[in-house]
Amino acid sequence: MTEKLSAEILDRFQDVERNYEEITGNIAKAALRSGRKPEDIILLAATKTVEPVIINHAVSLGLSYIGENKVQELLSKYEDYDLQHCDLQFIGHLQTNKVRQIVGKVSMIQSVDSVKLAGEIARQSVRQNIVTDVLVEVNIGREENKSGVLEESLDELLAQMALMEGIRVRGLMTIPPICEEKARVCKFFDKMHQLFIDISSKTLDNISMDVLSMGMSDDYQEAILCGANMVRVGSRLFGKRIYR
Ligand SMILES: *Cc1c(COP(=O)(O)O)cnc(C)c1O
């Protein structure tokens, strides 16, 4: 690197190093406690508001997955990610009219919750001659104004997606309701794990249940204990978000 890094950036590098070590250590422990290997659990860093120089430092420590949740922000940072060494995914709410801008740039879209959105991802992927991996987002807490499909509509959505060329369903994702008590959030994680198991037992074209993406800064260890194999951690890794 030719530019001299400011003292502030170097401080933040150190914070990220400390946090990364703590989080990967906790993930390893939770994996073992749940009868799996540390490497069975994917840590995806939620990178909203974080500058590429900081993200890339985390990648240099071994972080292999990053996720953005806004199309505009992803596009503005796109040239600066170290995509040789990490995999970029989309984890936020996605409007159908913005799909075209990210298909081909991200390896997975985690937030598919309607036939319309799935159809547009499929259409844009076919146009580019690629297959896009997607997760179906479930609104497991049945919260109003929250994205995600309701449990009872999941089978129908999957049945429709199974027919689409250009996408491949790889699993499920959720953002549970904010819970003060850990026991309450585990109820939602357990429900998600059960759905994941139930769907795994069926054979559907284009649909495999490889990824169960749940757990964030405050509850990633609980999520792993309940069966998550991907956790999405932002503030615990990069520090409190500063919206500019
Ligand atoms: C921001 C974000 C996260 C991470 O949130 P933290 O609480 O900061 O760890 C996870 N998933 C999604 C979809 C997000 O937008």
PDB file of C-alpha atoms and ligand atoms in Angstrom:
ATOM      1  CA  MET A   1       0.000   0.000   0.000  1.00  0.00           C
ATOM      2  CA  THR A   2       1.478   3.309  -1.011  1.00  0.00           C
ATOM      3  CA  GLU A   3      -0.705   5.721   0.912  1.00  0.00           C
ATOM      4  CA  LYS A   4       0.232   6.261   4.531  1.00  0.00           C
ATOM      5  CA  LEU A   5      -2.470   5.048   6.845  1.00  0.00           C
ATOM      6  CA  SER A   6      -3.662   7.469   9.466  1.00  0.00           C
ATOM      7  CA  ALA A   7      -3.363   6.689  13.158  1.00  0.00           C
ATOM      8  CA  GLU A   8      -7.135   6.480  13.303  1.00  0.00           C
ATOM      9  CA  ILE A   9      -7.259   3.757  10.670  1.00  0.00           C
ATOM     10  CA  LEU A  10      -4.478   1.825  12.399  1.00  0.00           C
ATOM     11  CA  ASP A  11      -6.466   1.963  15.663  1.00  0.00           C
ATOM     12  CA  ARG A  12      -9.498   0.625  13.905  1.00  0.00           C
ATOM     13  CA  PHE A  13      -7.428  -2.163  12.313  1.00  0.00           C
ATOM     14  CA  GLN A  14      -6.409  -3.218  15.825  1.00  0.00           C
ATOM     15  CA  ASP A  15     -10.018  -3.197  17.019  1.00  0.00           C
ATOM     16  CA  VAL A  16     -11.056  -5.332  14.071  1.00  0.00           C
ATOM     17  CA  GLU A  17      -8.194  -7.762  14.768  1.00  0.00           C
ATOM     18  CA  ARG A  18      -9.233  -8.136  18.394  1.00  0.00           C
ATOM     19  CA  ASN A  19     -12.923  -8.501  17.493  1.00  0.00           C
ATOM     20  CA  TYR A  20     -12.252 -10.971  14.689  1.00  0.00           C
ATOM     21  CA  GLU A  21     -10.261 -13.189  17.008  1.00  0.00           C
ATOM     22  CA  GLU A  22     -12.962 -13.060  19.683  1.00  0.00           C
ATOM     23  CA  ILE A  23     -15.797 -13.809  17.245  1.00  0.00           C
ATOM     24  CA  THR A  24     -14.044 -16.670  15.459  1.00  0.00           C
ATOM     25  CA  GLY A  25     -13.137 -18.124  18.862  1.00  0.00           C
ATOM     26  CA  ASN A  26     -16.751 -17.953  20.012  1.00  0.00           C
ATOM     27  CA  ILE A  27     -17.957 -19.458  16.734  1.00  0.00           C
ATOM     28  CA  ALA A  28     -15.540 -22.359  17.143  1.00  0.00           C
ATOM     29  CA  LYS A  29     -16.752 -23.014  20.689  1.00  0.00           C
ATOM     30  CA  ALA A  30     -20.426 -22.876  19.711  1.00  0.00           C
ATOM     31  CA  ALA A  31     -19.752 -25.164  16.745  1.00  0.00           C
ATOM     32  CA  LEU A  32     -18.105 -27.775  18.943  1.00  0.00           C
ATOM     33  CA  ARG A  33     -20.855 -27.505  21.557  1.00  0.00           C
ATOM     34  CA  SER A  34     -23.413 -28.184  18.831  1.00  0.00           C
ATOM     35  CA  GLY A  35     -21.526 -31.220  17.558  1.00  0.00           C
ATOM     36  CA  ARG A  36     -19.987 -29.607  14.501  1.00  0.00           C
ATOM     37  CA  LYS A  37     -16.579 -28.444  13.395  1.00  0.00           C
ATOM     38  CA  PRO A  38     -15.569 -24.766  13.549  1.00  0.00           C
ATOM     39  CA  GLU A  39     -15.084 -24.761   9.778  1.00  0.00           C
ATOM     40  CA  ASP A  40     -18.696 -25.880   9.282  1.00  0.00           C
ATOM     41  CA  ILE A  41     -19.866 -22.418  10.317  1.00  0.00           C
ATOM     42  CA  ILE A  42     -19.528 -19.481   7.925  1.00  0.00           C
ATOM     43  CA  LEU A  43     -18.897 -16.027   9.333  1.00  0.00           C
ATOM     44  CA  LEU A  44     -20.308 -13.402   6.986  1.00  0.00           C
ATOM     45  CA  ALA A  45     -19.438  -9.824   7.893  1.00  0.00           C
ATOM     46  CA  ALA A  46     -22.300  -7.364   7.489  1.00  0.00           C
ATOM     47  CA  THR A  47     -20.398  -4.428   6.036  1.00  0.00           C
ATOM     48  CA  LYS A  48     -22.973  -1.633   5.786  1.00  0.00           C
ATOM     49  CA  THR A  49     -21.439   1.798   6.531  1.00  0.00           C
ATOM     50  CA  VAL A  50     -17.943   0.257   6.756  1.00  0.00           C
ATOM     51  CA  GLU A  51     -15.254   1.609   4.416  1.00  0.00           C
ATOM     52  CA  PRO A  52     -13.538  -0.858   2.079  1.00  0.00           C
ATOM     53  CA  VAL A  53     -10.126  -0.229   3.671  1.00  0.00           C
ATOM     54  CA  ILE A  54     -11.476  -1.600   6.957  1.00  0.00           C
ATOM     55  CA  ILE A  55     -13.401  -4.437   5.295  1.00  0.00           C
ATOM     56  CA  ASN A  56     -10.303  -5.481   3.370  1.00  0.00           C
ATOM     57  CA  HIS A  57      -8.279  -5.532   6.552  1.00  0.00           C
ATOM     58  CA  ALA A  58     -10.736  -8.060   7.987  1.00  0.00           C
ATOM     59  CA  VAL A  59     -10.379 -10.050   4.759  1.00  0.00           C
ATOM     60  CA  SER A  60      -6.601 -10.046   5.231  1.00  0.00           C
ATOM     61  CA  LEU A  61      -7.190 -11.683   8.632  1.00  0.00           C
ATOM     62  CA  GLY A  62      -9.076 -14.559   7.011  1.00  0.00           C
ATOM     63  CA  LEU A  63     -12.643 -13.299   6.676  1.00  0.00           C
ATOM     64  CA  SER A  64     -14.066 -14.914   3.528  1.00  0.00           C
ATOM     65  CA  TYR A  65     -17.650 -13.660   3.238  1.00  0.00           C
ATOM     66  CA  ILE A  66     -19.051 -10.151   3.231  1.00  0.00           C
ATOM     67  CA  GLY A  67     -22.604  -8.912   2.788  1.00  0.00           C
ATOM     68  CA  GLU A  68     -24.091  -5.546   1.911  1.00  0.00           C
ATOM     69  CA  ASN A  69     -27.701  -4.600   2.414  1.00  0.00           C
ATOM     70  CA  LYS A  70     -28.137  -1.590   0.121  1.00  0.00           C
ATOM     71  CA  VAL A  71     -27.724  -1.687  -3.649  1.00  0.00           C
ATOM     72  CA  GLN A  72     -26.410   1.870  -3.921  1.00  0.00           C
ATOM     73  CA  GLU A  73     -23.803   1.347  -1.229  1.00  0.00           C
ATOM     74  CA  LEU A  74     -22.692  -1.955  -2.732  1.00  0.00           C
ATOM     75  CA  LEU A  75     -22.207  -0.358  -6.143  1.00  0.00           C
ATOM     76  CA  SER A  76     -20.273   2.599  -4.768  1.00  0.00           C
ATOM     77  CA  LYS A  77     -17.872   0.297  -2.882  1.00  0.00           C
ATOM     78  CA  TYR A  78     -17.749  -2.445  -5.507  1.00  0.00           C
ATOM     79  CA  GLU A  79     -14.429  -1.537  -7.151  1.00  0.00           C
ATOM     80  CA  ASP A  80     -12.688  -1.395  -3.790  1.00  0.00           C
ATOM     81  CA  TYR A  81     -13.570  -4.793  -2.301  1.00  0.00           C
ATOM     82  CA  ASP A  82     -10.842  -7.432  -2.325  1.00  0.00           C
ATOM     83  CA  LEU A  83     -12.997  -9.897  -4.230  1.00  0.00           C
ATOM     84  CA  GLN A  84      -9.999 -12.105  -4.990  1.00  0.00           C
ATOM     85  CA  HIS A  85     -10.102 -13.140  -1.369  1.00  0.00           C
ATOM     86  CA  CYS A  86     -13.717 -12.839  -0.332  1.00  0.00           C
ATOM     87  CA  ASP A  87     -17.165 -13.618  -1.518  1.00  0.00           C
ATOM     88  CA  LEU A  88     -19.696 -10.777  -1.809  1.00  0.00           C
ATOM     89  CA  GLN A  89     -23.364 -11.401  -1.024  1.00  0.00           C
ATOM     90  CA  PHE A  90     -26.506  -9.296  -0.801  1.00  0.00           C
ATOM     91  CA  ILE A  91     -28.320  -9.526   2.535  1.00  0.00           C
ATOM     92  CA  GLY A  92     -30.767  -6.600   2.589  1.00  0.00           C
ATOM     93  CA  HIS A  93     -34.246  -5.936   1.342  1.00  0.00           C
ATOM     94  CA  LEU A  94     -34.153  -5.883  -2.458  1.00  0.00           C
ATOM     95  CA  GLN A  95     -36.532  -4.032  -4.743  1.00  0.00           C
ATOM     96  CA  THR A  96     -37.365  -5.800  -7.983  1.00  0.00           C
ATOM     97  CA  ASN A  97     -36.320  -2.809 -10.083  1.00  0.00           C
ATOM     98  CA  LYS A  98     -32.787  -2.918  -8.633  1.00  0.00           C
ATOM     99  CA  VAL A  99     -32.129  -6.612  -9.219  1.00  0.00           C
ATOM    100  CA  ARG A 100     -30.495  -5.955 -12.580  1.00  0.00           C
ATOM    101  CA  GLN A 101     -27.803  -3.833 -10.926  1.00  0.00           C
ATOM    102  CA  ILE A 102     -26.450  -6.589  -8.687  1.00  0.00           C
ATOM    103  CA  VAL A 103     -27.012  -9.886 -10.519  1.00  0.00           C
ATOM    104  CA  GLY A 104     -23.584 -11.089 -11.630  1.00  0.00           C
ATOM    105  CA  LYS A 105     -21.845  -9.000  -8.958  1.00  0.00           C
ATOM    106  CA  VAL A 106     -22.906 -11.001  -5.901  1.00  0.00           C
ATOM    107  CA  SER A 107     -22.525 -14.726  -5.331  1.00  0.00           C
ATOM    108  CA  MET A 108     -25.731 -15.014  -3.344  1.00  0.00           C
ATOM    109  CA  ILE A 109     -28.884 -13.022  -2.632  1.00  0.00           C
ATOM    110  CA  GLN A 110     -30.099 -13.894   0.866  1.00  0.00           C
ATOM    111  CA  SER A 111     -33.327 -12.004   0.989  1.00  0.00           C
ATOM    112  CA  VAL A 112     -35.787 -13.499  -1.501  1.00  0.00           C
ATOM    113  CA  ASP A 113     -39.329 -13.413  -0.173  1.00  0.00           C
ATOM    114  CA  SER A 114     -41.661 -13.290  -3.172  1.00  0.00           C
ATOM    115  CA  VAL A 115     -42.308 -14.997  -6.488  1.00  0.00           C
ATOM    116  CA  LYS A 116     -41.926 -11.625  -8.201  1.00  0.00           C
ATOM    117  CA  LEU A 117     -38.464 -10.979  -6.772  1.00  0.00           C
ATOM    118  CA  ALA A 118     -37.329 -14.560  -7.424  1.00  0.00           C
ATOM    119  CA  GLY A 119     -38.630 -14.313 -10.986  1.00  0.00           C
ATOM    120  CA  GLU A 120     -36.709 -11.122 -11.685  1.00  0.00           C
ATOM    121  CA  ILE A 121     -33.457 -12.563 -10.273  1.00  0.00           C
ATOM    122  CA  ALA A 122     -34.023 -15.625 -12.450  1.00  0.00           C
ATOM    123  CA  ARG A 123     -34.723 -13.501 -15.541  1.00  0.00           C
ATOM    124  CA  GLN A 124     -31.654 -11.296 -15.110  1.00  0.00           C
ATOM    125  CA  SER A 125     -29.477 -14.355 -14.417  1.00  0.00           C
ATOM    126  CA  VAL A 126     -30.665 -16.149 -17.553  1.00  0.00           C
ATOM    127  CA  ARG A 127     -29.898 -12.992 -19.560  1.00  0.00           C
ATOM    128  CA  GLN A 128     -26.322 -13.142 -18.259  1.00  0.00           C
ATOM    129  CA  ASN A 129     -26.123 -16.877 -18.725  1.00  0.00           C
ATOM    130  CA  ILE A 130     -25.475 -17.501 -15.040  1.00  0.00           C
ATOM    131  CA  VAL A 131     -27.216 -19.191 -12.132  1.00  0.00           C
ATOM    132  CA  THR A 132     -27.627 -17.092  -8.987  1.00  0.00           C
ATOM    133  CA  ASP A 133     -27.698 -18.743  -5.575  1.00  0.00           C
ATOM    134  CA  VAL A 134     -30.428 -17.437  -3.323  1.00  0.00           C
ATOM    135  CA  LEU A 135     -31.764 -17.931   0.194  1.00  0.00           C
ATOM    136  CA  VAL A 136     -35.414 -17.541   1.054  1.00  0.00           C
ATOM    137  CA  GLU A 137     -35.969 -15.042   3.846  1.00  0.00           C
ATOM    138  CA  VAL A 138     -38.559 -16.113   6.403  1.00  0.00           C
ATOM    139  CA  ASN A 139     -40.422 -13.688   8.666  1.00  0.00           C
ATOM    140  CA  ILE A 140     -40.312 -16.143  11.517  1.00  0.00           C
ATOM    141  CA  GLY A 141     -41.603 -13.677  14.107  1.00  0.00           C
ATOM    142  CA  ARG A 142     -44.607 -12.793  11.927  1.00  0.00           C
ATOM    143  CA  GLU A 143     -43.790  -9.113  12.353  1.00  0.00           C
ATOM    144  CA  GLU A 144     -45.711  -6.559  10.369  1.00  0.00           C
ATOM    145  CA  ASN A 145     -43.611  -4.298   8.145  1.00  0.00           C
ATOM    146  CA  LYS A 146     -40.797  -6.820   8.114  1.00  0.00           C
ATOM    147  CA  SER A 147     -39.624  -8.554   4.983  1.00  0.00           C
ATOM    148  CA  GLY A 148     -39.619 -12.303   4.657  1.00  0.00           C
ATOM    149  CA  VAL A 149     -42.225 -14.863   3.700  1.00  0.00           C
ATOM    150  CA  LEU A 150     -44.555 -16.267   6.365  1.00  0.00           C
ATOM    151  CA  GLU A 151     -44.064 -19.915   7.294  1.00  0.00           C
ATOM    152  CA  GLU A 152     -47.334 -21.042   5.773  1.00  0.00           C
ATOM    153  CA  SER A 153     -46.420 -19.519   2.391  1.00  0.00           C
ATOM    154  CA  LEU A 154     -42.950 -21.019   2.243  1.00  0.00           C
ATOM    155  CA  ASP A 155     -43.869 -24.283   0.492  1.00  0.00           C
ATOM    156  CA  GLU A 156     -45.757 -22.490  -2.248  1.00  0.00           C
ATOM    157  CA  LEU A 157     -42.916 -20.017  -2.844  1.00  0.00           C
ATOM    158  CA  LEU A 158     -40.365 -22.859  -2.985  1.00  0.00           C
ATOM    159  CA  ALA A 159     -42.566 -24.796  -5.403  1.00  0.00           C
ATOM    160  CA  GLN A 160     -42.649 -21.797  -7.740  1.00  0.00           C
ATOM    161  CA  MET A 161     -38.921 -21.162  -7.399  1.00  0.00           C
ATOM    162  CA  ALA A 162     -38.169 -24.796  -8.181  1.00  0.00           C
ATOM    163  CA  LEU A 163     -39.527 -24.188 -11.672  1.00  0.00           C
ATOM    164  CA  MET A 164     -37.320 -21.177 -12.393  1.00  0.00           C
ATOM    165  CA  GLU A 165     -34.191 -21.321 -14.486  1.00  0.00           C
ATOM    166  CA  GLY A 166     -31.366 -19.029 -13.452  1.00  0.00           C
ATOM    167  CA  ILE A 167     -31.696 -19.406  -9.695  1.00  0.00           C
ATOM    168  CA  ARG A 168     -30.840 -22.106  -7.234  1.00  0.00           C
ATOM    169  CA  VAL A 169     -32.242 -22.060  -3.703  1.00  0.00           C
ATOM    170  CA  ARG A 170     -29.488 -22.871  -1.232  1.00  0.00           C
ATOM    171  CA  GLY A 171     -31.262 -22.423   2.080  1.00  0.00           C
ATOM    172  CA  LEU A 172     -33.060 -20.094   4.446  1.00  0.00           C
ATOM    173  CA  MET A 173     -32.341 -16.795   6.152  1.00  0.00           C
ATOM    174  CA  THR A 174     -34.076 -14.894   8.933  1.00  0.00           C
ATOM    175  CA  ILE A 175     -33.899 -11.812  11.105  1.00  0.00           C
ATOM    176  CA  PRO A 176     -35.870 -12.710  14.249  1.00  0.00           C
ATOM    177  CA  PRO A 177     -37.678 -10.140  16.395  1.00  0.00           C
ATOM    178  CA  ILE A 178     -35.520  -8.224  18.843  1.00  0.00           C
ATOM    179  CA  CYS A 179     -35.650 -10.195  22.086  1.00  0.00           C
ATOM    180  CA  GLU A 180     -34.398  -9.067  25.480  1.00  0.00           C
ATOM    181  CA  GLU A 181     -34.117 -12.644  26.675  1.00  0.00           C
ATOM    182  CA  LYS A 182     -31.952 -15.151  24.861  1.00  0.00           C
ATOM    183  CA  ALA A 183     -34.456 -17.939  25.557  1.00  0.00           C
ATOM    184  CA  ARG A 184     -37.053 -16.125  23.476  1.00  0.00           C
ATOM    185  CA  VAL A 185     -34.822 -15.650  20.460  1.00  0.00           C
ATOM    186  CA  CYS A 186     -33.894 -19.340  20.620  1.00  0.00           C
ATOM    187  CA  LYS A 187     -37.541 -20.229  20.109  1.00  0.00           C
ATOM    188  CA  PHE A 188     -37.421 -18.461  16.729  1.00  0.00           C
ATOM    189  CA  PHE A 189     -34.073 -20.021  15.821  1.00  0.00           C
ATOM    190  CA  ASP A 190     -35.422 -23.483  16.708  1.00  0.00           C
ATOM    191  CA  LYS A 191     -38.458 -22.934  14.496  1.00  0.00           C
ATOM    192  CA  MET A 192     -36.207 -21.940  11.593  1.00  0.00           C
ATOM    193  CA  HIS A 193     -34.053 -25.013  12.101  1.00  0.00           C
ATOM    194  CA  GLN A 194     -37.147 -27.199  12.018  1.00  0.00           C
ATOM    195  CA  LEU A 195     -38.281 -25.638   8.725  1.00  0.00           C
ATOM    196  CA  PHE A 196     -34.784 -26.154   7.355  1.00  0.00           C
ATOM    197  CA  ILE A 197     -34.867 -29.845   8.341  1.00  0.00           C
ATOM    198  CA  ASP A 198     -38.388 -30.365   6.993  1.00  0.00           C
ATOM    199  CA  ILE A 199     -37.544 -28.875   3.590  1.00  0.00           C
ATOM    200  CA  SER A 200     -34.249 -30.802   3.451  1.00  0.00           C
ATOM    201  CA  SER A 201     -36.200 -34.038   3.671  1.00  0.00           C
ATOM    202  CA  LYS A 202     -38.142 -33.259   0.499  1.00  0.00           C
ATOM    203  CA  THR A 203     -36.697 -33.517  -2.973  1.00  0.00           C
ATOM    204  CA  LEU A 204     -37.357 -30.458  -5.071  1.00  0.00           C
ATOM    205  CA  ASP A 205     -35.665 -29.371  -8.296  1.00  0.00           C
ATOM    206  CA  ASN A 206     -33.209 -26.494  -7.883  1.00  0.00           C
ATOM    207  CA  ILE A 207     -33.605 -26.560  -4.137  1.00  0.00           C
ATOM    208  CA  SER A 208     -31.014 -27.662  -1.629  1.00  0.00           C
ATOM    209  CA  MET A 209     -30.840 -26.784   2.024  1.00  0.00           C
ATOM    210  CA  ASP A 210     -27.120 -26.101   2.551  1.00  0.00           C
ATOM    211  CA  VAL A 211     -27.259 -22.765   4.308  1.00  0.00           C
ATOM    212  CA  LEU A 212     -29.180 -21.686   7.384  1.00  0.00           C
ATOM    213  CA  SER A 213     -28.300 -18.016   7.803  1.00  0.00           C
ATOM    214  CA  MET A 214     -29.299 -16.610  11.194  1.00  0.00           C
ATOM    215  CA  GLY A 215     -27.695 -14.885  14.164  1.00  0.00           C
ATOM    216  CA  MET A 216     -26.168 -11.398  14.374  1.00  0.00           C
ATOM    217  CA  SER A 217     -23.881  -9.538  16.790  1.00  0.00           C
ATOM    218  CA  ASP A 218     -26.018 -10.106  19.885  1.00  0.00           C
ATOM    219  CA  ASP A 219     -27.070 -13.690  19.300  1.00  0.00           C
ATOM    220  CA  TYR A 220     -24.751 -15.482  16.858  1.00  0.00           C
ATOM    221  CA  GLN A 221     -23.656 -18.031  19.451  1.00  0.00           C
ATOM    222  CA  GLU A 222     -27.264 -18.922  20.325  1.00  0.00           C
ATOM    223  CA  ALA A 223     -28.061 -19.202  16.612  1.00  0.00           C
ATOM    224  CA  ILE A 224     -25.214 -21.679  16.079  1.00  0.00           C
ATOM    225  CA  LEU A 225     -26.371 -23.743  19.050  1.00  0.00           C
ATOM    226  CA  CYS A 226     -29.804 -23.864  17.376  1.00  0.00           C
ATOM    227  CA  GLY A 227     -28.357 -25.074  14.060  1.00  0.00           C
ATOM    228  CA  ALA A 228     -27.270 -22.005  12.069  1.00  0.00           C
ATOM    229  CA  ASN A 229     -24.338 -22.646   9.761  1.00  0.00           C
ATOM    230  CA  MET A 230     -23.965 -19.030   8.675  1.00  0.00           C
ATOM    231  CA  VAL A 231     -23.989 -16.026  11.002  1.00  0.00           C
ATOM    232  CA  ARG A 232     -24.059 -12.396   9.857  1.00  0.00           C
ATOM    233  CA  VAL A 233     -22.077 -10.162  12.185  1.00  0.00           C
ATOM    234  CA  GLY A 234     -21.647  -6.401  11.775  1.00  0.00           C
ATOM    235  CA  SER A 235     -21.170  -4.154  14.782  1.00  0.00           C
ATOM    236  CA  ARG A 236     -19.435  -6.737  16.971  1.00  0.00           C
ATOM    237  CA  LEU A 237     -16.720  -6.958  14.318  1.00  0.00           C
ATOM    238  CA  PHE A 238     -16.418  -3.401  13.030  1.00  0.00           C
ATOM    239  CA  GLY A 239     -17.683  -1.376  16.004  1.00  0.00           C
ATOM    240  CA  LYS A 240     -20.790   0.717  16.330  1.00  0.00           C
ATOM    241  CA  ARG A 241     -22.089   1.863  12.948  1.00  0.00           C
ATOM    242  CA  ILE A 242     -21.688   5.522  12.056  1.00  0.00           C
ATOM    243  CA  TYR A 243     -24.254   6.579   9.476  1.00  0.00           C
ATOM    244  CA  ARG A 244     -22.765   9.419   7.442  1.00  0.00           C
TER     245      ARG A 244
HETATM  246  C1  LIG B   1     -26.685  -5.180   9.630  1.00  0.00           C
HETATM  247  C2  LIG B   1     -27.128  -6.551   9.388  1.00  0.00           C
HETATM  248  C3  LIG B   1     -26.621  -7.619  10.153  1.00  0.00           C
HETATM  249  C4  LIG B   1     -25.618  -7.465  11.266  1.00  0.00           C
HETATM  250  O1  LIG B   1     -26.106  -6.685  12.326  1.00  0.00           O
HETATM  251  P1  LIG B   1     -25.255  -6.503  13.667  1.00  0.00           P
HETATM  252  O2  LIG B   1     -26.259  -6.471  14.757  1.00  0.00           O
HETATM  253  O3  LIG B   1     -24.504  -5.226  13.519  1.00  0.00           O
HETATM  254  O4  LIG B   1     -24.346  -7.667  13.783  1.00  0.00           O
HETATM  255  C5  LIG B   1     -27.078  -8.889   9.833  1.00  0.00           C
HETATM  256  N1  LIG B   1     -27.970  -9.110   8.856  1.00  0.00           N
HETATM  257  C6  LIG B   1     -28.488  -8.116   8.114  1.00  0.00           C
HETATM  258  C7  LIG B   1     -29.464  -8.442   7.049  1.00  0.00           C
HETATM  259  C8  LIG B   1     -28.075  -6.808   8.354  1.00  0.00           C
HETATM  260  O5  LIG B   1     -28.590  -5.812   7.617  1.00  0.00           O
END
